[in-house]
Each structure stands twice: as C-alpha cells, then as structure tokens.
Coordinates of C-alpha atoms and ligand atoms in Angstrom, one line a residue:
M1 CA -0.5 -6.3 -50.7
N2 CA 2.4 -6.8 -48.3
H3 CA 0.8 -7.2 -44.9
K4 CA 2.8 -6.9 -41.8
K5 CA 3.0 -10.1 -39.7
V6 CA 2.1 -9.9 -36.0
I7 CA 2.6 -12.8 -33.5
I8 CA 0.5 -12.7 -30.4
I9 CA 1.4 -14.7 -27.3
G10 CA -1.7 -16.0 -25.5
A11 CA -5.3 -16.7 -26.6
G12 CA -6.9 -15.2 -23.6
V13 CA -9.5 -12.5 -24.2
S14 CA -7.0 -9.8 -24.7
G15 CA -5.0 -11.8 -27.2
L16 CA -8.1 -12.8 -29.1
C17 CA -9.4 -9.2 -29.2
A18 CA -6.1 -7.8 -30.3
G19 CA -5.9 -10.4 -33.1
S20 CA -9.4 -9.6 -34.3
Y21 CA -8.8 -5.8 -34.4
L22 CA -5.4 -6.3 -36.1
Q23 CA -7.0 -8.6 -38.7
M24 CA -9.6 -5.9 -39.4
N25 CA -6.8 -3.4 -40.0
G26 CA -4.9 -5.5 -42.5
Y27 CA -2.3 -7.3 -40.4
D28 CA -1.6 -11.0 -40.7
T29 CA -1.7 -12.3 -37.2
E30 CA -1.0 -15.7 -35.6
I31 CA -1.6 -16.5 -31.9
Y32 CA 0.4 -19.0 -29.9
E33 CA -1.4 -20.5 -26.9
L34 CA 0.0 -23.0 -24.3
H35 CA -3.4 -24.5 -23.5
D36 CA -5.7 -26.4 -25.9
T37 CA -8.6 -23.9 -25.5
P38 CA -9.2 -20.2 -25.9
G39 CA -10.1 -17.8 -23.1
G40 CA -7.2 -18.0 -20.6
L41 CA -8.8 -17.2 -17.3
C42 CA -12.1 -16.7 -18.9
T43 CA -12.9 -20.4 -18.9
A44 CA -15.0 -23.3 -17.7
W45 CA -14.6 -27.1 -17.6
D46 CA -16.9 -30.1 -18.1
R47 CA -17.2 -32.9 -15.6
K48 CA -19.7 -35.7 -16.0
G49 CA -22.4 -33.5 -17.6
Y50 CA -21.8 -30.5 -15.4
T51 CA -20.0 -27.3 -16.6
F52 CA -18.1 -25.5 -13.9
D53 CA -17.8 -21.9 -14.8
F54 CA -14.7 -20.2 -13.5
C55 CA -14.9 -16.6 -14.5
I56 CA -17.7 -14.3 -15.4
H57 CA -19.7 -13.1 -12.4
W58 CA -20.6 -9.9 -14.3
L59 CA -19.7 -8.6 -17.7
M60 CA -19.5 -4.9 -17.9
G61 CA -21.0 -3.7 -21.2
S62 CA -23.7 -6.4 -21.3
S63 CA -26.3 -3.7 -22.3
P64 CA -26.2 -0.6 -24.5
S65 CA -26.4 1.5 -21.3
D66 CA -22.7 1.0 -21.0
R67 CA -20.1 2.1 -23.5
F68 CA -18.3 -1.3 -23.4
Y69 CA -21.4 -2.8 -25.1
G70 CA -20.4 -1.0 -28.3
L71 CA -16.9 -2.5 -28.1
W72 CA -18.1 -6.1 -27.5
N73 CA -20.5 -5.6 -30.4
E74 CA -17.6 -4.7 -32.7
L75 CA -16.4 -8.3 -32.2
I76 CA -19.4 -10.4 -31.5
N77 CA -23.1 -10.1 -32.1
M78 CA -24.3 -9.1 -28.6
D79 CA -27.9 -9.7 -29.7
T80 CA -27.2 -13.4 -29.8
L81 CA -26.3 -13.5 -26.1
E82 CA -28.9 -13.7 -23.4
F83 CA -27.9 -11.9 -20.1
V84 CA -29.1 -12.6 -16.6
Y85 CA -29.5 -9.5 -14.3
H86 CA -29.8 -10.6 -10.7
E87 CA -32.0 -8.7 -8.4
I88 CA -29.7 -9.5 -5.5
F89 CA -25.9 -9.4 -6.2
F90 CA -25.4 -11.6 -3.2
Q91 CA -26.8 -12.3 0.3
I92 CA -24.7 -12.2 3.4
E93 CA -25.7 -13.9 6.6
D94 CA -24.4 -13.9 10.2
A95 CA -24.4 -16.5 13.0
Q96 CA -27.5 -15.0 14.6
G97 CA -29.6 -15.4 11.4
N98 CA -29.5 -11.8 10.3
I99 CA -29.4 -11.3 6.5
L100 CA -28.2 -8.4 4.4
R101 CA -29.1 -8.6 0.7
I102 CA -26.9 -6.6 -1.6
F103 CA -29.6 -5.5 -4.1
T104 CA -28.4 -4.4 -7.5
D105 CA -31.0 -1.6 -7.6
V106 CA -29.5 1.3 -5.6
D107 CA -32.8 2.4 -4.0
K108 CA -33.5 -1.1 -2.8
L109 CA -29.9 -1.4 -1.6
E110 CA -30.2 1.8 0.4
E111 CA -33.5 0.7 2.0
E112 CA -32.0 -2.7 2.9
M113 CA -28.8 -1.3 4.4
K114 CA -30.8 1.1 6.5
R115 CA -33.1 -1.7 7.7
V116 CA -30.1 -3.9 8.7
A117 CA -27.9 -1.1 10.1
P118 CA -29.9 2.0 11.2
E119 CA -27.0 3.0 13.4
D120 CA -25.0 3.5 10.2
N121 CA -27.5 5.8 8.5
D122 CA -25.1 8.6 7.7
L123 CA -22.4 6.2 6.4
I124 CA -25.0 4.4 4.2
E125 CA -26.1 7.8 2.7
E126 CA -22.5 8.7 2.0
F127 CA -21.9 5.3 0.3
I128 CA -25.2 5.3 -1.7
G129 CA -24.6 9.0 -2.5
G130 CA -21.3 7.9 -4.0
V131 CA -23.0 5.2 -6.2
R132 CA -25.7 7.7 -7.4
K133 CA -23.0 10.3 -8.2
F134 CA -21.4 8.0 -10.7
I135 CA -24.5 6.7 -12.4
P136 CA -24.3 9.3 -15.3
F137 CA -20.5 8.8 -15.6
T138 CA -19.3 7.0 -18.7
F139 CA -15.7 6.0 -19.5
P140 CA -14.3 7.7 -22.6
L141 CA -13.2 4.6 -24.6
D142 CA -13.1 5.2 -28.3
K143 CA -9.5 6.5 -28.5
A144 CA -6.5 4.9 -26.9
P145 CA -4.8 7.5 -24.5
E146 CA -1.6 6.9 -26.4
V147 CA -3.1 8.3 -29.7
M148 CA -5.1 11.1 -28.2
N149 CA -4.3 14.7 -29.4
P150 CA -4.6 17.8 -27.2
L151 CA -8.2 18.4 -28.3
D152 CA -9.2 14.8 -27.3
G153 CA -7.5 15.4 -23.9
L154 CA -9.6 18.6 -23.5
K155 CA -12.8 16.9 -24.4
M156 CA -12.0 14.2 -21.9
M157 CA -11.3 16.7 -19.2
V158 CA -14.7 18.4 -19.8
R159 CA -16.4 15.1 -19.4
V160 CA -14.6 14.0 -16.3
L161 CA -14.5 17.4 -14.5
P162 CA -18.0 17.1 -12.8
F163 CA -16.9 13.9 -11.2
L164 CA -13.3 14.8 -10.3
R165 CA -13.8 15.7 -6.7
A166 CA -15.9 12.6 -5.9
F167 CA -13.5 10.5 -7.9
K168 CA -10.5 11.7 -5.8
K169 CA -12.4 11.1 -2.6
W170 CA -13.4 7.5 -3.3
E171 CA -10.4 6.4 -5.4
K172 CA -7.9 7.0 -2.6
M173 CA -9.9 5.1 0.0
S174 CA -9.8 1.3 0.2
A175 CA -12.9 -0.7 0.8
E176 CA -11.3 -1.8 4.0
E177 CA -10.9 1.8 5.2
F178 CA -14.5 2.7 4.4
A179 CA -15.9 -0.5 6.0
S180 CA -13.9 0.1 9.2
R181 CA -16.2 3.1 9.8
C182 CA -19.3 0.8 10.0
K183 CA -20.8 0.2 13.4
N184 CA -22.9 -2.7 12.2
P185 CA -20.7 -5.9 11.7
L186 CA -23.0 -7.3 9.0
L187 CA -22.9 -4.1 7.0
K188 CA -19.2 -4.0 7.4
R189 CA -18.8 -7.6 6.1
G190 CA -21.3 -6.9 3.3
I191 CA -19.2 -4.0 2.0
L192 CA -16.0 -6.0 2.2
E193 CA -17.6 -8.8 0.2
I194 CA -18.6 -6.6 -2.7
F195 CA -15.0 -6.9 -4.0
M196 CA -11.5 -7.3 -2.6
P197 CA -11.1 -5.5 0.7
E198 CA -7.8 -3.9 -0.5
S199 CA -9.4 -2.5 -3.6
S200 CA -10.3 1.2 -4.1
A201 CA -13.8 2.1 -2.8
F202 CA -14.3 3.7 -6.2
F203 CA -14.1 0.3 -7.8
L204 CA -16.9 -0.9 -5.5
L205 CA -19.1 2.1 -6.4
M206 CA -18.5 1.5 -10.2
T207 CA -19.4 -2.2 -9.8
L208 CA -22.7 -1.2 -8.1
V209 CA -23.3 1.5 -10.7
S210 CA -23.0 -1.0 -13.6
M211 CA -25.3 -3.4 -11.8
H212 CA -27.9 -0.7 -11.1
K213 CA -27.8 0.3 -14.8
K214 CA -28.3 -3.3 -15.8
A215 CA -25.0 -3.1 -17.7
A216 CA -23.2 -5.9 -16.0
G217 CA -25.1 -9.1 -16.6
Y218 CA -24.0 -12.8 -16.7
P219 CA -24.1 -14.3 -20.2
I220 CA -26.0 -17.5 -20.5
G221 CA -23.6 -20.3 -21.5
G222 CA -20.9 -18.9 -19.3
S223 CA -17.3 -17.9 -19.7
L224 CA -15.9 -20.4 -22.2
H225 CA -18.9 -19.9 -24.5
F226 CA -18.2 -16.2 -24.4
A227 CA -14.5 -16.7 -25.1
K228 CA -15.3 -19.1 -28.0
M229 CA -17.5 -16.5 -29.6
I230 CA -14.5 -14.1 -29.8
E231 CA -12.2 -17.0 -31.0
E232 CA -14.8 -17.7 -33.8
R233 CA -14.8 -14.1 -34.9
Y234 CA -11.0 -14.0 -34.9
I235 CA -10.8 -17.1 -37.1
A236 CA -13.5 -15.7 -39.4
L237 CA -11.4 -12.6 -39.8
G238 CA -8.5 -14.8 -41.1
G239 CA -6.6 -15.2 -37.8
K240 CA -4.7 -18.4 -37.0
I241 CA -4.3 -20.0 -33.5
N242 CA -1.7 -22.6 -32.6
Y243 CA -2.8 -24.4 -29.4
K244 CA -0.5 -26.4 -27.1
S245 CA 2.3 -24.1 -28.2
R246 CA 4.1 -22.6 -25.2
V247 CA 6.3 -19.7 -26.1
E248 CA 9.7 -19.9 -24.4
K249 CA 11.5 -16.9 -25.8
V250 CA 10.9 -13.7 -27.8
I251 CA 13.5 -13.5 -30.5
V252 CA 15.2 -10.2 -30.4
E253 CA 17.8 -8.7 -32.8
D254 CA 19.3 -5.3 -32.4
D255 CA 16.8 -4.5 -29.6
S256 CA 13.9 -5.2 -31.9
A257 CA 11.4 -8.1 -31.5
R258 CA 11.6 -10.4 -34.5
G259 CA 9.6 -13.4 -33.6
I260 CA 9.1 -16.2 -31.0
Q261 CA 10.6 -19.5 -30.1
L262 CA 8.5 -22.3 -28.7
E263 CA 9.4 -24.7 -25.9
N264 CA 9.8 -27.5 -28.5
G265 CA 12.4 -25.4 -30.3
D266 CA 10.2 -24.4 -33.3
S267 CA 10.3 -20.7 -34.1
N268 CA 8.4 -18.2 -36.2
R269 CA 9.4 -14.7 -37.3
A270 CA 7.2 -11.6 -37.4
D271 CA 7.4 -7.8 -37.8
I272 CA 5.7 -7.2 -34.5
V273 CA 5.3 -9.4 -31.3
I274 CA 2.6 -8.8 -28.8
S275 CA 2.5 -10.6 -25.5
A276 CA -1.0 -11.0 -24.1
A277 CA 0.5 -13.5 -21.6
D278 CA 1.6 -13.2 -18.0
G279 CA 3.7 -10.1 -17.3
Y280 CA 6.3 -11.6 -15.2
S281 CA 7.2 -14.5 -17.5
T282 CA 7.1 -12.1 -20.5
I283 CA 9.5 -9.6 -19.1
F284 CA 11.8 -11.8 -17.0
K285 CA 11.7 -15.2 -18.8
M286 CA 10.8 -14.7 -22.5
L287 CA 12.9 -11.6 -22.6
G288 CA 15.4 -12.6 -20.0
G289 CA 14.9 -9.4 -17.9
R290 CA 16.9 -7.3 -20.4
Y291 CA 14.2 -4.6 -21.0
V292 CA 13.2 -3.3 -17.6
N293 CA 13.4 -0.1 -15.6
E294 CA 13.2 0.7 -11.9
K295 CA 9.4 1.0 -12.1
L296 CA 9.0 -2.5 -13.6
R297 CA 11.5 -4.0 -11.1
D298 CA 9.5 -2.5 -8.3
Y299 CA 6.1 -3.8 -9.6
Y300 CA 7.4 -7.3 -10.0
S301 CA 9.5 -7.3 -6.8
G302 CA 6.5 -8.7 -4.9
Q303 CA 7.0 -5.9 -2.4
S304 CA 5.7 -3.0 -4.4
K305 CA 3.8 -0.3 -2.5
K306 CA 2.1 0.8 -5.7
L307 CA 0.8 -2.5 -7.1
K308 CA -0.5 -5.6 -5.4
V309 CA -1.4 -8.8 -7.1
F310 CA -4.8 -10.4 -6.9
P311 CA -4.6 -13.7 -4.9
S312 CA -4.7 -17.1 -6.4
L313 CA -7.6 -19.5 -5.8
V314 CA -8.6 -22.9 -4.4
F315 CA -11.8 -23.4 -6.4
V316 CA -14.3 -26.0 -5.3
S317 CA -16.9 -27.1 -7.8
L318 CA -19.8 -29.5 -7.0
G319 CA -22.3 -31.1 -9.3
V320 CA -25.5 -31.6 -7.3
A321 CA -28.5 -33.6 -8.6
R322 CA -31.1 -31.2 -7.3
T323 CA -32.4 -27.7 -7.8
F324 CA -32.2 -24.7 -5.6
D325 CA -35.2 -22.6 -6.7
N326 CA -35.7 -20.7 -3.5
E327 CA -32.1 -19.9 -2.7
P328 CA -30.2 -16.8 -3.8
H329 CA -27.6 -17.5 -6.6
A330 CA -24.8 -16.1 -4.4
M331 CA -24.5 -16.1 -0.7
V332 CA -21.9 -15.7 2.1
F333 CA -22.6 -17.5 5.4
P334 CA -20.6 -18.2 8.6
L335 CA -18.9 -21.5 9.1
K336 CA -19.2 -23.4 12.4
K337 CA -15.4 -24.1 12.4
P338 CA -12.8 -22.1 10.3
L339 CA -11.8 -23.6 7.0
Y340 CA -8.0 -23.7 6.8
I341 CA -6.7 -23.4 3.3
D342 CA -2.9 -23.1 3.8
D343 CA -0.5 -21.0 5.8
S344 CA -1.7 -17.8 4.2
M345 CA -5.5 -18.2 4.5
S346 CA -8.2 -19.5 6.7
Y347 CA -11.9 -18.7 6.3
G348 CA -14.7 -18.1 8.8
N349 CA -17.3 -17.6 6.1
L350 CA -18.1 -19.4 2.9
S351 CA -18.8 -17.5 -0.3
V352 CA -21.0 -19.8 -2.5
R353 CA -22.3 -19.4 -6.1
I354 CA -25.3 -21.6 -7.0
F355 CA -25.8 -21.8 -10.7
N356 CA -29.6 -21.9 -10.5
F357 CA -29.8 -19.2 -13.2
D358 CA -28.1 -20.9 -16.1
S359 CA -29.8 -24.1 -17.2
T360 CA -27.2 -24.7 -20.0
L361 CA -24.6 -25.7 -17.4
A362 CA -26.2 -28.9 -16.2
P363 CA -28.9 -31.4 -17.2
Q364 CA -32.4 -30.6 -16.1
G365 CA -32.9 -30.9 -12.3
K366 CA -29.2 -30.6 -11.6
T367 CA -27.1 -27.7 -10.5
P368 CA -23.4 -26.7 -10.4
I369 CA -22.2 -25.0 -7.2
T370 CA -18.8 -23.3 -6.9
V371 CA -16.8 -21.8 -4.0
M372 CA -13.9 -19.4 -4.5
L373 CA -11.3 -19.5 -1.7
G374 CA -8.5 -16.9 -2.3
T375 CA -5.0 -17.6 -1.2
Y376 CA -1.6 -15.9 -1.5
N377 CA 0.4 -19.1 -1.0
H378 CA 0.7 -20.4 -4.5
K379 CA 4.1 -21.9 -3.7
F380 CA 2.6 -24.3 -1.2
W381 CA 0.2 -25.7 -3.8
V382 CA 2.8 -25.8 -6.6
N383 CA 5.4 -27.5 -4.5
L384 CA 2.9 -30.0 -3.0
R385 CA 1.6 -31.0 -6.5
K386 CA 5.1 -31.4 -7.8
N387 CA 6.7 -33.2 -4.8
D388 CA 3.9 -35.1 -3.0
R389 CA 0.9 -35.7 -5.2
A390 CA -0.8 -38.0 -2.6
T391 CA -0.8 -35.2 0.0
Y392 CA -1.8 -32.7 -2.6
N393 CA -4.9 -34.8 -3.4
R394 CA -5.6 -35.3 0.3
E395 CA -5.5 -31.6 0.9
K396 CA -8.0 -31.0 -1.9
E397 CA -10.2 -33.7 -0.5
R398 CA -10.0 -32.3 3.0
I399 CA -11.1 -28.8 1.8
A400 CA -13.9 -30.2 -0.4
A401 CA -15.2 -32.3 2.5
Q402 CA -15.4 -29.3 4.8
V403 CA -17.1 -27.3 2.1
V404 CA -19.7 -30.1 1.6
D405 CA -20.3 -30.3 5.3
A406 CA -20.9 -26.6 5.5
L407 CA -23.3 -26.7 2.5
E408 CA -25.1 -29.6 4.0
E409 CA -25.7 -27.6 7.2
R410 CA -26.8 -24.4 5.4
L411 CA -28.7 -25.8 2.4
G412 CA -29.6 -29.4 3.4
N413 CA -29.8 -32.4 1.1
I414 CA -26.4 -32.0 -0.4
K415 CA -24.4 -35.1 0.5
S416 CA -26.9 -37.5 -0.8
T417 CA -27.2 -35.7 -4.1
I418 CA -23.6 -34.9 -5.0
E419 CA -22.5 -36.4 -8.3
V420 CA -19.2 -34.6 -8.9
V421 CA -16.6 -33.0 -6.7
D422 CA -13.8 -31.0 -8.4
V423 CA -11.1 -29.0 -6.8
S424 CA -8.7 -26.8 -8.7
T425 CA -5.8 -25.0 -7.0
P426 CA -3.2 -22.3 -7.6
A427 CA -1.1 -25.0 -9.3
S428 CA -4.0 -25.5 -11.8
I429 CA -4.1 -21.8 -12.6
I430 CA -0.4 -21.8 -13.2
Q431 CA -0.5 -25.0 -15.3
Y432 CA -3.3 -23.8 -17.6
T433 CA -2.7 -20.0 -17.8
N434 CA 0.9 -19.4 -16.5
N435 CA -0.3 -16.3 -14.5
W436 CA 2.3 -15.0 -12.0
K437 CA 1.7 -16.4 -8.5
G438 CA -1.4 -18.0 -9.9
S439 CA -3.1 -14.7 -9.7
F440 CA -6.7 -14.7 -10.9
E441 CA -6.9 -11.2 -12.2
G442 CA -3.4 -9.5 -12.4
W443 CA -3.0 -6.2 -10.4
Q444 CA -5.5 -5.3 -7.8
P445 CA -7.4 -2.0 -8.3
S446 CA -5.9 -0.6 -5.0
P447 CA -6.2 3.1 -4.1
G448 CA -4.0 5.1 -6.4
T449 CA -4.0 2.6 -9.3
M450 CA -7.0 3.9 -11.2
M451 CA -4.9 6.7 -12.6
L452 CA -1.8 4.6 -13.0
R453 CA -1.2 4.1 -16.7
M454 CA 1.2 1.3 -17.4
D455 CA 3.2 1.4 -20.7
K456 CA 2.4 -1.2 -23.3
T457 CA 6.0 -1.1 -24.5
L458 CA 9.2 -2.0 -22.7
P459 CA 12.2 0.4 -22.3
G460 CA 14.7 -0.1 -25.1
L461 CA 12.8 -2.7 -27.1
S462 CA 11.0 -1.9 -30.4
N463 CA 8.3 -3.7 -32.3
F464 CA 7.1 -5.3 -29.1
Y465 CA 3.9 -4.6 -27.0
M466 CA 2.3 -6.0 -23.9
I467 CA -1.5 -6.1 -23.4
G468 CA -4.0 -7.6 -21.0
Q469 CA -4.4 -7.7 -17.3
W470 CA -0.7 -7.2 -16.5
V471 CA -0.7 -3.7 -18.1
E472 CA -4.3 -2.8 -17.1
P473 CA -4.4 -2.6 -13.3
G474 CA -7.7 -3.9 -12.0
G475 CA -7.9 -6.6 -14.7
G476 CA -11.1 -8.0 -16.0
L477 CA -12.7 -8.6 -19.4
P478 CA -13.5 -5.0 -20.3
P479 CA -9.8 -3.9 -19.9
A480 CA -8.9 -7.0 -21.9
I481 CA -10.8 -5.9 -25.0
L482 CA -9.8 -2.3 -24.5
S483 CA -6.1 -3.3 -24.3
G484 CA -6.3 -5.3 -27.6
R485 CA -8.2 -2.5 -29.3
N486 CA -5.9 0.2 -28.0
V487 CA -2.7 -1.6 -29.1
T488 CA -4.1 -1.9 -32.6
Q489 CA -4.7 1.9 -32.6
I490 CA -1.1 2.4 -31.5
I491 CA 0.3 0.1 -34.2
C492 CA -2.0 1.7 -36.9
R493 CA -0.8 5.1 -36.0
K494 CA 2.8 4.1 -36.2
D495 CA 2.1 2.7 -39.6
N496 CA 0.2 5.8 -40.7
K497 CA -3.0 3.8 -41.0
K498 CA -6.5 4.9 -40.1
F499 CA -7.9 2.6 -37.4
R500 CA -10.8 0.5 -38.5
K501 CA -13.3 -1.2 -36.1
Q502 CA -15.1 -3.2 -38.8
V503 CA -14.1 -5.1 -41.9
Ligands
LIG601 C1 -12.5 -16.7 -10.8 C2 -12.4 -15.5 -11.7 C3 -13.5 -14.7 -11.7 C4 -13.5 -13.5 -12.5 N1 -14.6 -12.8 -12.6 C5 -14.6 -11.8 -13.6 C6 -15.8 -11.1 -13.8 O1 -16.9 -11.4 -13.2 N2 -15.8 -10.1 -14.7 C7 -14.6 -9.7 -15.4 O2 -14.7 -8.8 -16.2 N3 -13.5 -10.4 -15.2 C8 -13.4 -11.4 -14.3 N4 -12.3 -12.1 -14.1 C9 -11.0 -11.6 -14.6 C10 -10.8 -11.9 -16.1 O3 -11.1 -13.3 -16.4 C11 -9.4 -11.7 -16.5 O4 -8.9 -10.4 -16.0 C12 -9.2 -11.7 -18.0 O5 -9.8 -12.9 -18.5 C13 -7.7 -11.6 -18.3 O6 -7.5 -11.8 -19.7 P1 -6.1 -11.7 -20.3 O7 -6.2 -12.1 -21.8 O8 -5.4 -10.4 -20.0 O9 -5.2 -12.8 -19.6 P2 -5.3 -14.4 -19.5 O10 -6.7 -14.8 -19.4 O11 -4.4 -14.8 -18.4 O12 -4.7 -14.9 -20.8 C14 -3.3 -15.1 -21.1 C15 -3.2 -16.3 -22.0 O13 -1.8 -16.4 -22.3 C16 -1.5 -17.8 -22.3 N5 0.0 -17.9 -22.1 C17 0.6 -17.6 -21.0 N6 1.9 -17.8 -21.1 C18 2.1 -18.3 -22.4 C19 3.2 -18.8 -23.1 N7 4.5 -18.8 -22.6 N8 3.0 -19.3 -24.3 C20 1.8 -19.3 -24.9 N9 0.7 -18.9 -24.2 C21 0.8 -18.4 -23.0 C22 -2.3 -18.4 -21.2 O14 -2.5 -19.8 -21.3 C23 -3.6 -17.6 -21.4 O15 -4.5 -18.2 -22.3 C24 -12.3 -13.3 -13.3 C25 -11.2 -14.1 -13.2 C26 -11.3 -15.3 -12.5 C27 -10.2 -16.3 -12.5

C-alpha cells in the first residue's frame, strides 16, 4: 500500500502522541527533534544519583474517573503506572506561623479554609460550591471539534448546558480577582498559589475537581519516564525519531508544505508536515512569517490582550542526603529577605517541592528538592549566558545559596547534607526546547481563553498543521495528547479514512 508520509517537528508529548495515532491510521511518520531525548518540557535530568523532575505535578486522567484516562490508555498501559494521590496539594505558611493546608478532598478543604479564615465564610462557600458544581462535569473528548457534525454539536450542548451559567461566571474571572475579595491574607495567598494568579478561576476549580476525584495523580518514575513510555509505543508502532536534528525551515512549494530542512542542510520530503514545536519559531522562522493573519500577529506581538504567555523559570534542584518523612511534599513559606531573581521578579515566599513520595528518584535515604521561580525576563538570562558566562554562573550560585539558606532555616539540617546543587534558567529551557520566551507552558489559561479555539492550520498554507501547547491555550499534557489525536482525526477525514484509535 502507498502510505502517506508525515514529518513531525518535535518529540515533545504532543509530537509523540500525534506520531502514534498517525501510525495507527496507516501513515508513515518521522519525527525530528533538536534534543537527544523525548518529552520536550515533560522531562527530568540525572545528577550524581539524583533525578530532578521538571514537569508533572499532576497528570489529569491518571484514573478512570476522568475521560483523559481512556486517551492515555490508548497509547500506554496505564495499569503499569503507579500514581501518588496526595492528601494535601500544598501547604502555605505565614510569618506568624499560621498554616493553611490545601487539601485535595473538597470537604476537608472547606473545613480547613473555614478554620483559617472564618471571616471569609461566604466567599469560601462560593468557592467550594464552584468546585462541587463541576465534580460531575466531564469534557467531551472523543471527537475533534473540527470533525464534529451538527448532531455531535447538539449532544455536546446538552451535556454542557447544566454547567453553562457557572462556567460563564468562573471562566471570566481571574484567580487574582477572586482572591482580592478575601479578607484573610493567608487564604488569599493560598488561592493565588493554586495556579497562576492571572489564570481563569475556572481553571483553579477544575484542578481541584480533578484532585478531589483522584484523577490527577503523580506517576511514580516522574516526567521523563512517562514521556519515554509514549516514545516506546511510538517506535513499536513503526515510528522513527531523529534526535539532535534541529529543523530550520519548512519546505514550501506552491503554498503547500513539502518537507523540512535541518540546520545542517539535510532535508526530507513528505506529503504532510506537522509542527509540534514552538509556535513563534514555527510561524516566523521556519515559515518566514509568510502565513499569518491579524489574529496571529496579535497573539505573537507580545502585547496581546487575548493571550498571555506563561513565564519562564529559574529552577533550583537540590540533592539532599536525608529524608523528610514528616514534611508535606509541597509547601510555600515566607522568606526573611526577598529573593531577587532579575529585573522582572523578586520573591517574598518560596514554593518548594520535596520528593519524599517517589523513592525511584534518589538512592535510599536521600531526597531531591526543587524550587520553581517564575520570571518574564528570559532575555536577561539568555544574554548573560551568551555574553558573560562567569556572571551567569555567579547569578545561579547566588540564587541557589539564598534558596539553601531559606531551606536551612525552615527545614534544618540542609547545608550539611547537600550533595548536589543544580540551577537551570530560561536560557536552559530555550536551549533544550526552543520554547518562545522560555515559556514553561505556552499560553496561559487567562479569562476568556477557555472558549478560544486556535486553528491548527495557517492561513494560505496547505498540508501543514500545528499542534501542542501553542495551539491549545492553557497548555499541559492532556491538551498535548488531545492535540495529537485531534490532528490525526482531521487528517483522516481529509483522506476519507475512518479514524482508528488502536492498531
Ligand atoms: C515546570 C513545569 C511543570 C509542569 N507541570 C505540569 C503538570 O503538572 N501537568 C501538566 O499536564 N503539564 C505540566 N506542564 C506543562 C507540560 O509539560 C507542557 O505543556 C507539555 O509538555 C507541552 O508539550 P508539547 O509537546 O506541546 O511542547 P514541548 O514539550 O515544548 O515540545 C516541543 C518539542 O519540539 C522540539 N523542537 C522545538 N523546536 C524544534 C526545531 N526547530 N527542530 C526540532 N525540534 C524542535 C523541542 O525540543 C521539544 O522537544 C509543566 C511544564 C513545566 C515546564
């Protein structure tokens, strides 16, 4: 049989998922990836016996109580993964020693919030009422919106209708706006720490809903292990991955994508090209900005009122030769002096993740600890790394030293047990994943973006698609698999093929 050839740019989760579904549907696919490992942002790295996990805090669809479970299970055997469901999502502390525990069980969370902030009783009931409202809600996932017929649309409407009013209320409000109504400062900070302050409050509610339903666990083995499982499936389905192969250009003839050209000059032709890579470099570099409209120009102007990019990260990882049996796995605590990151960001609190729940990431008796510090000043870090490596390293050391001091003060017995200190910066994110501005998750789920559907095609260009976090506002792993699955349905429909989700 004459199979169509599809080239996919990027072996992140969306690229690997698209490749797997396309292989199932009789396409010959080949992935080109600039790095030497799969996963893109869904990654981890090893340092002296410790694995520092970058990505998965929670994986939506970790249990059959969520519809994403069925999707993951189409690609990997979910039974072989062990998931951890934390009782406490995170704990937040203030300088006076007050503690608010964000329980994953919604009843316990309500009780805890009311204990800490009785003055905010009504607001807490409104918030918890919002979480409870969406517990029975399930996302319709099976068919890509692009291939739905009027009957599918009607069925979806019937399913969504009971939630529409509540959805409209919460979706158009940011977490910041909701939190500003809290009288209690600790409750306010707790709400802001659930996700990004600028994100839609609906996103917060859905995160808590997934946790309450025990549908958003952490997979033992971590992010890279998870990505490698998808890579393994893709290869078993006959897919081919070319690592250390940076795509420089999409070859276009007569406004139709015909293949790719690599940085080293090599090229390869295909019937269809899919970019699962960064949106900015895809549109403005690999395609030279020739296939854009006003909407795309606005999104990528950096000033868009509709779409805002997730920040980049300075990410501090520590390997500590001790255990933390009695500490929560995630905590936010106040710093004695602010931690200056760069011109765009300074922190008064430290958000810490203690990997005391995954023994596969360090030898027995030892624990990895990570600290995520968001920043919008990727340029500072990229320029410093390029032009003044000594200062770049000194800045990393300065931040790490302050983090270690703060942990010593809060947890004790840190300095004498540290075996590894590792700091990655926005320059590292760009170097290893090429994401625009070093963003760690693409477009933020700000108010108004949940209903915003971005096209997977570009105006005027045929046989070309974009998938992944740059066309799925909110980003994350579930949209990555959905994006790869949906694009396969779109391609199958165009070729008059029935979409298959198994071999
Ligand atoms: C710190 C952190 C925490 C997160 N926590 C969670 C979480 O708890 N739950 C969750 O669901 N999501 C989480 N995410 C988000 C999630 O990891 C991402 O949204 C998702 O992995 C994006 O997948 P993607 O395939 O769309 O993009 P990417 O992962 O960015 O993949 C794109 C791939 O394309 C490659 N590429 C780019 N340009 C080129 C080129 N020119 N040539 C060849 N290859 C190229 C890149 O190297 C990369 O491998 C987190 C992310 C981070 C960083």
